[in-house]
Amino acid sequence: MERIDYHRTVLNVARVTLFTEGESGEHTHADFSLYSGQLALVHLQNMRQSASLADAFSGLLRPAKGSVLFFGRDWRHASADTANAMRGKIGRVFSSSNWLDGLSLADNILLSQLHHTRRPKDELLQEAAHLAKEFNLPGLPTGYPNEYTPDDRRRAACVRAFLGRSSLLLLEEPTLGVYPRIMASLVNAVRRVRNRGGAVFWMTLSEEIWRDDSIPADRLFRLSGRELLEVSRKA
């Protein structure tokens, strides 16, 4: 059995300032590290903030100040090929739908794993079908995205995020439209990621979800003004 180093830094966000897209000129300051096996539950004020943080943590958005390191590698200094390989270790539920309309939901779900790994497609299909049932879908959705309800697309987004063995999960309001029905499935999937040493950064706009004791978070963050601060649920 693989021994997990729970002191290993998965994500290091060092004195970062991020500017959020839009006319408001919002910016966010963050300074923290996330380690193997940890779940950070984060309360934000709007979905633009969650998308900006997730983009920065996956090397898609360069901070105005500071640096973001993934397993000790600074996204700013990674070559295109290296950054692409690094992103292959990150699973994500996007704040927007982020589906390619020309592909079936099944192909959308498999796309990242087929691109970043050498796992056989049949093996991925089997795992995806199992996850789909865990997230209360009748099976792996084979139709096109616009043929499904927003609730089913949200469940499919969770299947896509948890497929494979990602080292970091970035969850942008994963319960949107399906809370609390999805909670048991989501918490179980998060627990499996943590048990194998992965880290999870779960973002929500909901005070109810942020205070939900059924989510076994060991790190709690809240955006206070422009600062992302680690706090307790009493804060």
PDB file of C-alpha atoms in Angstrom:
ATOM      1  CA  MET A   1       0.000   0.000   0.000  1.00  0.00           C
ATOM      2  CA  GLU A   2       1.343   3.419  -0.977  1.00  0.00           C
ATOM      3  CA  ARG A   3       2.408   5.540   1.980  1.00  0.00           C
ATOM      4  CA  ILE A   4       0.947   9.040   1.887  1.00  0.00           C
ATOM      5  CA  ASP A   5       3.020  12.025   2.957  1.00  0.00           C
ATOM      6  CA  TYR A   6       0.427  14.292   4.535  1.00  0.00           C
ATOM      7  CA  HIS A   7       3.029  17.031   4.947  1.00  0.00           C
ATOM      8  CA  ARG A   8       3.551  17.300   1.197  1.00  0.00           C
ATOM      9  CA  THR A   9       2.526  20.669  -0.200  1.00  0.00           C
ATOM     10  CA  VAL A  10       0.128  20.303  -3.121  1.00  0.00           C
ATOM     11  CA  LEU A  11      -0.660  23.983  -3.628  1.00  0.00           C
ATOM     12  CA  ASN A  12       1.312  26.983  -2.432  1.00  0.00           C
ATOM     13  CA  VAL A  13      -0.364  30.355  -2.933  1.00  0.00           C
ATOM     14  CA  ALA A  14       2.259  32.935  -1.990  1.00  0.00           C
ATOM     15  CA  ARG A  15       1.111  36.532  -1.421  1.00  0.00           C
ATOM     16  CA  VAL A  16      -1.108  36.449  -4.471  1.00  0.00           C
ATOM     17  CA  THR A  17      -3.254  39.279  -5.791  1.00  0.00           C
ATOM     18  CA  LEU A  18      -5.840  38.368  -8.418  1.00  0.00           C
ATOM     19  CA  PHE A  19      -7.945  40.760 -10.451  1.00  0.00           C
ATOM     20  CA  THR A  20     -11.435  39.509 -11.289  1.00  0.00           C
ATOM     21  CA  GLU A  21     -12.816  40.086 -14.754  1.00  0.00           C
ATOM     22  CA  GLY A  22     -15.555  42.695 -15.042  1.00  0.00           C
ATOM     23  CA  GLU A  23     -16.130  46.398 -14.591  1.00  0.00           C
ATOM     24  CA  SER A  24     -16.002  46.356 -10.784  1.00  0.00           C
ATOM     25  CA  GLY A  25     -12.209  46.102 -10.609  1.00  0.00           C
ATOM     26  CA  GLU A  26     -12.441  43.485  -7.853  1.00  0.00           C
ATOM     27  CA  HIS A  27      -9.281  41.939  -6.591  1.00  0.00           C
ATOM     28  CA  THR A  28      -8.516  39.179  -4.110  1.00  0.00           C
ATOM     29  CA  HIS A  29      -5.498  38.615  -1.885  1.00  0.00           C
ATOM     30  CA  ALA A  30      -4.563  35.084  -0.817  1.00  0.00           C
ATOM     31  CA  ASP A  31      -1.607  33.560   1.008  1.00  0.00           C
ATOM     32  CA  PHE A  32      -1.805  29.901   2.121  1.00  0.00           C
ATOM     33  CA  SER A  33      -0.638  26.356   1.439  1.00  0.00           C
ATOM     34  CA  LEU A  34      -2.785  23.250   0.932  1.00  0.00           C
ATOM     35  CA  TYR A  35      -1.371  19.837   1.796  1.00  0.00           C
ATOM     36  CA  SER A  36      -1.995  16.235   0.761  1.00  0.00           C
ATOM     37  CA  GLY A  37      -5.236  14.875   2.179  1.00  0.00           C
ATOM     38  CA  GLN A  38      -6.693  18.258   3.117  1.00  0.00           C
ATOM     39  CA  LEU A  39     -10.133  19.624   2.322  1.00  0.00           C
ATOM     40  CA  ALA A  40     -10.474  23.409   2.295  1.00  0.00           C
ATOM     41  CA  LEU A  41     -14.049  24.725   2.313  1.00  0.00           C
ATOM     42  CA  VAL A  42     -14.139  28.299   1.070  1.00  0.00           C
ATOM     43  CA  HIS A  43     -16.921  30.895   1.298  1.00  0.00           C
ATOM     44  CA  LEU A  44     -16.834  33.496  -1.491  1.00  0.00           C
ATOM     45  CA  GLN A  45     -19.085  36.350  -2.554  1.00  0.00           C
ATOM     46  CA  ASN A  46     -19.608  35.649  -6.259  1.00  0.00           C
ATOM     47  CA  MET A  47     -18.848  33.094  -8.952  1.00  0.00           C
ATOM     48  CA  ARG A  48     -16.302  35.346 -10.668  1.00  0.00           C
ATOM     49  CA  GLN A  49     -14.074  34.985  -7.630  1.00  0.00           C
ATOM     50  CA  SER A  50     -14.278  31.195  -7.694  1.00  0.00           C
ATOM     51  CA  ALA A  51     -13.441  31.076 -11.399  1.00  0.00           C
ATOM     52  CA  SER A  52     -10.467  33.439 -10.933  1.00  0.00           C
ATOM     53  CA  LEU A  53      -9.065  31.425  -8.037  1.00  0.00           C
ATOM     54  CA  ALA A  54      -9.486  28.113  -9.872  1.00  0.00           C
ATOM     55  CA  ASP A  55      -7.916  29.565 -13.025  1.00  0.00           C
ATOM     56  CA  ALA A  56      -4.938  30.861 -11.043  1.00  0.00           C
ATOM     57  CA  PHE A  57      -4.473  27.572  -9.163  1.00  0.00           C
ATOM     58  CA  SER A  58      -4.433  25.656 -12.449  1.00  0.00           C
ATOM     59  CA  GLY A  59      -2.054  28.033 -14.225  1.00  0.00           C
ATOM     60  CA  LEU A  60      -4.611  29.606 -16.558  1.00  0.00           C
ATOM     61  CA  LEU A  61      -4.579  33.062 -14.951  1.00  0.00           C
ATOM     62  CA  ARG A  62      -1.365  34.819 -13.989  1.00  0.00           C
ATOM     63  CA  PRO A  63      -1.626  36.692 -10.680  1.00  0.00           C
ATOM     64  CA  ALA A  64      -1.019  40.434 -10.715  1.00  0.00           C
ATOM     65  CA  LYS A  65       1.295  39.833  -7.752  1.00  0.00           C
ATOM     66  CA  GLY A  66       2.735  36.786  -6.028  1.00  0.00           C
ATOM     67  CA  SER A  67       3.085  33.221  -7.226  1.00  0.00           C
ATOM     68  CA  VAL A  68       1.177  29.941  -7.356  1.00  0.00           C
ATOM     69  CA  LEU A  69       3.127  26.700  -7.091  1.00  0.00           C
ATOM     70  CA  PHE A  70       1.692  23.256  -7.797  1.00  0.00           C
ATOM     71  CA  PHE A  71       3.832  20.543  -6.183  1.00  0.00           C
ATOM     72  CA  GLY A  72       6.640  23.087  -5.940  1.00  0.00           C
ATOM     73  CA  ARG A  73       6.484  24.150  -9.601  1.00  0.00           C
ATOM     74  CA  ASP A  74       5.739  27.784 -10.322  1.00  0.00           C
ATOM     75  CA  TRP A  75       3.153  28.056 -13.106  1.00  0.00           C
ATOM     76  CA  ARG A  76       4.899  31.224 -14.354  1.00  0.00           C
ATOM     77  CA  HIS A  77       8.065  29.327 -15.233  1.00  0.00           C
ATOM     78  CA  ALA A  78       6.530  26.107 -16.603  1.00  0.00           C
ATOM     79  CA  SER A  79       6.800  25.442 -20.326  1.00  0.00           C
ATOM     80  CA  ALA A  80       3.577  24.884 -22.262  1.00  0.00           C
ATOM     81  CA  ASP A  81       4.137  21.107 -22.270  1.00  0.00           C
ATOM     82  CA  THR A  82       4.963  21.023 -18.562  1.00  0.00           C
ATOM     83  CA  ALA A  83       1.954  23.158 -17.660  1.00  0.00           C
ATOM     84  CA  ASN A  84      -0.269  20.898 -19.738  1.00  0.00           C
ATOM     85  CA  ALA A  85       1.039  17.835 -17.891  1.00  0.00           C
ATOM     86  CA  MET A  86       0.543  19.583 -14.539  1.00  0.00           C
ATOM     87  CA  ARG A  87      -3.071  20.416 -15.385  1.00  0.00           C
ATOM     88  CA  GLY A  88      -3.606  16.733 -16.123  1.00  0.00           C
ATOM     89  CA  LYS A  89      -3.325  16.182 -12.344  1.00  0.00           C
ATOM     90  CA  ILE A  90      -6.155  18.616 -11.540  1.00  0.00           C
ATOM     91  CA  GLY A  91      -9.868  17.810 -11.552  1.00  0.00           C
ATOM     92  CA  ARG A  92     -12.344  20.657 -11.676  1.00  0.00           C
ATOM     93  CA  VAL A  93     -16.041  21.417 -11.438  1.00  0.00           C
ATOM     94  CA  PHE A  94     -16.373  24.696 -13.317  1.00  0.00           C
ATOM     95  CA  SER A  95     -18.594  27.574 -12.206  1.00  0.00           C
ATOM     96  CA  SER A  96     -19.883  27.741 -15.780  1.00  0.00           C
ATOM     97  CA  SER A  97     -21.051  24.665 -17.672  1.00  0.00           C
ATOM     98  CA  ASN A  98     -17.852  24.445 -19.754  1.00  0.00           C
ATOM     99  CA  TRP A  99     -19.227  21.736 -22.051  1.00  0.00           C
ATOM    100  CA  LEU A 100     -18.217  21.331 -25.694  1.00  0.00           C
ATOM    101  CA  ASP A 101     -21.591  21.288 -27.421  1.00  0.00           C
ATOM    102  CA  GLY A 102     -20.313  19.279 -30.387  1.00  0.00           C
ATOM    103  CA  LEU A 103     -19.424  16.331 -28.134  1.00  0.00           C
ATOM    104  CA  SER A 104     -21.690  14.068 -26.124  1.00  0.00           C
ATOM    105  CA  LEU A 105     -21.598  14.441 -22.352  1.00  0.00           C
ATOM    106  CA  ALA A 106     -19.805  11.096 -22.184  1.00  0.00           C
ATOM    107  CA  ASP A 107     -17.069  12.313 -24.533  1.00  0.00           C
ATOM    108  CA  ASN A 108     -16.825  15.586 -22.598  1.00  0.00           C
ATOM    109  CA  ILE A 109     -16.367  13.596 -19.386  1.00  0.00           C
ATOM    110  CA  LEU A 110     -13.652  11.377 -20.864  1.00  0.00           C
ATOM    111  CA  LEU A 111     -11.802  14.050 -22.826  1.00  0.00           C
ATOM    112  CA  SER A 112      -9.300  15.186 -20.181  1.00  0.00           C
ATOM    113  CA  GLN A 113      -8.360  11.658 -19.133  1.00  0.00           C
ATOM    114  CA  LEU A 114      -7.953  10.534 -22.737  1.00  0.00           C
ATOM    115  CA  HIS A 115      -5.697  13.529 -23.375  1.00  0.00           C
ATOM    116  CA  HIS A 116      -3.587  13.378 -20.219  1.00  0.00           C
ATOM    117  CA  THR A 117      -3.322   9.648 -19.533  1.00  0.00           C
ATOM    118  CA  ARG A 118      -2.736   6.406 -21.399  1.00  0.00           C
ATOM    119  CA  ARG A 119      -5.577   4.566 -19.719  1.00  0.00           C
ATOM    120  CA  PRO A 120      -7.656   2.456 -22.138  1.00  0.00           C
ATOM    121  CA  LYS A 121     -10.967   4.027 -23.100  1.00  0.00           C
ATOM    122  CA  ASP A 122     -12.896   0.947 -21.963  1.00  0.00           C
ATOM    123  CA  GLU A 123     -11.385   1.278 -18.497  1.00  0.00           C
ATOM    124  CA  LEU A 124     -12.305   4.966 -18.345  1.00  0.00           C
ATOM    125  CA  LEU A 125     -15.834   4.233 -19.537  1.00  0.00           C
ATOM    126  CA  GLN A 126     -16.260   1.663 -16.783  1.00  0.00           C
ATOM    127  CA  GLU A 127     -15.035   4.046 -14.078  1.00  0.00           C
ATOM    128  CA  ALA A 128     -17.141   6.923 -15.445  1.00  0.00           C
ATOM    129  CA  ALA A 129     -20.261   4.737 -15.517  1.00  0.00           C
ATOM    130  CA  HIS A 130     -19.660   3.740 -11.904  1.00  0.00           C
ATOM    131  CA  LEU A 131     -19.235   7.385 -10.868  1.00  0.00           C
ATOM    132  CA  ALA A 132     -22.367   8.353 -12.791  1.00  0.00           C
ATOM    133  CA  LYS A 133     -24.413   5.897 -10.742  1.00  0.00           C
ATOM    134  CA  GLU A 134     -22.787   7.174  -7.541  1.00  0.00           C
ATOM    135  CA  PHE A 135     -23.937  10.671  -8.458  1.00  0.00           C
ATOM    136  CA  ASN A 136     -27.465   9.370  -9.077  1.00  0.00           C
ATOM    137  CA  LEU A 137     -27.420   9.430 -12.850  1.00  0.00           C
ATOM    138  CA  PRO A 138     -29.072   6.398 -14.503  1.00  0.00           C
ATOM    139  CA  GLY A 139     -25.820   5.710 -16.345  1.00  0.00           C
ATOM    140  CA  LEU A 140     -23.108   7.500 -18.235  1.00  0.00           C
ATOM    141  CA  PRO A 141     -24.953  10.260 -20.175  1.00  0.00           C
ATOM    142  CA  THR A 142     -24.385   9.672 -23.887  1.00  0.00           C
ATOM    143  CA  GLY A 143     -26.546  12.466 -25.319  1.00  0.00           C
ATOM    144  CA  TYR A 144     -25.464  16.038 -26.048  1.00  0.00           C
ATOM    145  CA  PRO A 145     -25.255  18.612 -23.239  1.00  0.00           C
ATOM    146  CA  ASN A 146     -28.382  20.535 -24.285  1.00  0.00           C
ATOM    147  CA  GLU A 147     -30.437  17.345 -24.018  1.00  0.00           C
ATOM    148  CA  TYR A 148     -30.004  17.210 -20.231  1.00  0.00           C
ATOM    149  CA  THR A 149     -31.375  19.223 -17.341  1.00  0.00           C
ATOM    150  CA  PRO A 150     -29.078  21.634 -15.465  1.00  0.00           C
ATOM    151  CA  ASP A 151     -29.228  19.262 -12.489  1.00  0.00           C
ATOM    152  CA  ASP A 152     -28.028  16.300 -14.550  1.00  0.00           C
ATOM    153  CA  ARG A 153     -25.282  18.382 -16.151  1.00  0.00           C
ATOM    154  CA  ARG A 154     -24.103  19.372 -12.655  1.00  0.00           C
ATOM    155  CA  ARG A 155     -23.937  15.715 -11.655  1.00  0.00           C
ATOM    156  CA  ALA A 156     -22.071  14.960 -14.888  1.00  0.00           C
ATOM    157  CA  ALA A 157     -19.624  17.776 -14.059  1.00  0.00           C
ATOM    158  CA  CYS A 158     -18.848  16.009 -10.782  1.00  0.00           C
ATOM    159  CA  VAL A 159     -18.277  12.748 -12.652  1.00  0.00           C
ATOM    160  CA  ARG A 160     -15.809  14.508 -14.956  1.00  0.00           C
ATOM    161  CA  ALA A 161     -13.976  16.146 -12.036  1.00  0.00           C
ATOM    162  CA  PHE A 162     -13.564  12.953  -9.995  1.00  0.00           C
ATOM    163  CA  LEU A 163     -12.695  10.657 -12.894  1.00  0.00           C
ATOM    164  CA  GLY A 164      -9.105   9.436 -12.611  1.00  0.00           C
ATOM    165  CA  ARG A 165      -6.623  10.072  -9.806  1.00  0.00           C
ATOM    166  CA  SER A 166      -6.255  13.839  -9.689  1.00  0.00           C
ATOM    167  CA  SER A 167      -3.931  15.250  -7.033  1.00  0.00           C
ATOM    168  CA  LEU A 168      -5.966  18.444  -6.675  1.00  0.00           C
ATOM    169  CA  LEU A 169      -9.729  18.940  -6.982  1.00  0.00           C
ATOM    170  CA  LEU A 170     -11.046  22.470  -7.592  1.00  0.00           C
ATOM    171  CA  LEU A 171     -14.785  22.494  -6.927  1.00  0.00           C
ATOM    172  CA  GLU A 172     -16.653  25.659  -7.916  1.00  0.00           C
ATOM    173  CA  GLU A 173     -20.093  25.474  -6.286  1.00  0.00           C
ATOM    174  CA  PRO A 174     -20.418  21.729  -7.060  1.00  0.00           C
ATOM    175  CA  THR A 175     -23.822  21.506  -5.347  1.00  0.00           C
ATOM    176  CA  LEU A 176     -25.429  24.224  -7.497  1.00  0.00           C
ATOM    177  CA  GLY A 177     -29.063  23.258  -8.079  1.00  0.00           C
ATOM    178  CA  VAL A 178     -28.643  19.823  -6.480  1.00  0.00           C
ATOM    179  CA  TYR A 179     -28.132  20.634  -2.776  1.00  0.00           C
ATOM    180  CA  PRO A 180     -28.698  18.721  -0.530  1.00  0.00           C
ATOM    181  CA  ARG A 181     -29.487  15.717  -2.737  1.00  0.00           C
ATOM    182  CA  ILE A 182     -25.925  15.379  -4.032  1.00  0.00           C
ATOM    183  CA  MET A 183     -24.196  15.796  -0.684  1.00  0.00           C
ATOM    184  CA  ALA A 184     -23.724  12.128   0.287  1.00  0.00           C
ATOM    185  CA  SER A 185     -22.261  11.261  -3.129  1.00  0.00           C
ATOM    186  CA  LEU A 186     -20.025  14.328  -3.165  1.00  0.00           C
ATOM    187  CA  VAL A 187     -18.690  13.858   0.362  1.00  0.00           C
ATOM    188  CA  ASN A 188     -17.913  10.189  -0.366  1.00  0.00           C
ATOM    189  CA  ALA A 189     -16.039  11.122  -3.551  1.00  0.00           C
ATOM    190  CA  VAL A 190     -14.078  13.816  -1.693  1.00  0.00           C
ATOM    191  CA  ARG A 191     -13.208  11.335   1.049  1.00  0.00           C
ATOM    192  CA  ARG A 192     -11.716   8.904  -1.493  1.00  0.00           C
ATOM    193  CA  VAL A 193      -9.560  11.670  -2.970  1.00  0.00           C
ATOM    194  CA  ARG A 194      -8.270  12.627   0.464  1.00  0.00           C
ATOM    195  CA  ASN A 195      -7.630   9.015   1.488  1.00  0.00           C
ATOM    196  CA  ARG A 196      -5.229   8.600  -1.425  1.00  0.00           C
ATOM    197  CA  GLY A 197      -3.457  11.861  -0.636  1.00  0.00           C
ATOM    198  CA  GLY A 198      -5.245  14.286  -2.941  1.00  0.00           C
ATOM    199  CA  ALA A 199      -6.214  17.803  -1.819  1.00  0.00           C
ATOM    200  CA  VAL A 200      -9.601  19.459  -2.353  1.00  0.00           C
ATOM    201  CA  PHE A 201     -10.432  23.179  -2.605  1.00  0.00           C
ATOM    202  CA  TRP A 202     -14.245  23.460  -2.413  1.00  0.00           C
ATOM    203  CA  MET A 203     -15.715  26.920  -3.094  1.00  0.00           C
ATOM    204  CA  THR A 204     -19.270  27.992  -2.318  1.00  0.00           C
ATOM    205  CA  LEU A 205     -21.374  31.139  -2.140  1.00  0.00           C
ATOM    206  CA  SER A 206     -23.772  29.490   0.296  1.00  0.00           C
ATOM    207  CA  GLU A 207     -23.508  30.190   4.004  1.00  0.00           C
ATOM    208  CA  GLU A 208     -25.603  27.077   4.635  1.00  0.00           C
ATOM    209  CA  ILE A 209     -23.178  24.833   2.765  1.00  0.00           C
ATOM    210  CA  TRP A 210     -20.141  26.509   4.337  1.00  0.00           C
ATOM    211  CA  ARG A 211     -21.582  25.756   7.782  1.00  0.00           C
ATOM    212  CA  ASP A 212     -22.750  22.228   6.874  1.00  0.00           C
ATOM    213  CA  ASP A 213     -21.157  19.885   9.422  1.00  0.00           C
ATOM    214  CA  SER A 214     -21.602  16.910   7.097  1.00  0.00           C
ATOM    215  CA  ILE A 215     -18.733  18.306   5.011  1.00  0.00           C
ATOM    216  CA  PRO A 216     -15.583  17.065   6.797  1.00  0.00           C
ATOM    217  CA  ALA A 217     -13.457  20.135   6.086  1.00  0.00           C
ATOM    218  CA  ASP A 218     -10.258  20.542   8.056  1.00  0.00           C
ATOM    219  CA  ARG A 219      -9.512  24.002   6.630  1.00  0.00           C
ATOM    220  CA  LEU A 220     -12.088  26.810   6.463  1.00  0.00           C
ATOM    221  CA  PHE A 221     -11.612  30.033   4.514  1.00  0.00           C
ATOM    222  CA  ARG A 222     -13.787  33.085   4.025  1.00  0.00           C
ATOM    223  CA  LEU A 223     -13.337  36.122   1.810  1.00  0.00           C
ATOM    224  CA  SER A 224     -13.272  39.047   4.227  1.00  0.00           C
ATOM    225  CA  GLY A 225     -13.198  42.263   2.270  1.00  0.00           C
ATOM    226  CA  ARG A 226     -10.521  41.510  -0.290  1.00  0.00           C
ATOM    227  CA  GLU A 227      -8.600  39.004   1.827  1.00  0.00           C
ATOM    228  CA  LEU A 228      -9.056  35.232   1.692  1.00  0.00           C
ATOM    229  CA  LEU A 229      -8.584  34.344   5.359  1.00  0.00           C
ATOM    230  CA  GLU A 230      -8.546  31.058   7.240  1.00  0.00           C
ATOM    231  CA  VAL A 231     -11.235  31.149   9.931  1.00  0.00           C
ATOM    232  CA  SER A 232     -13.546  28.941  11.991  1.00  0.00           C
ATOM    233  CA  ARG A 233     -17.236  28.304  11.312  1.00  0.00           C
ATOM    234  CA  LYS A 234     -18.048  30.671  14.172  1.00  0.00           C
ATOM    235  CA  ALA A 235     -16.480  33.550  12.232  1.00  0.00           C
TER     236      ALA A 235
END
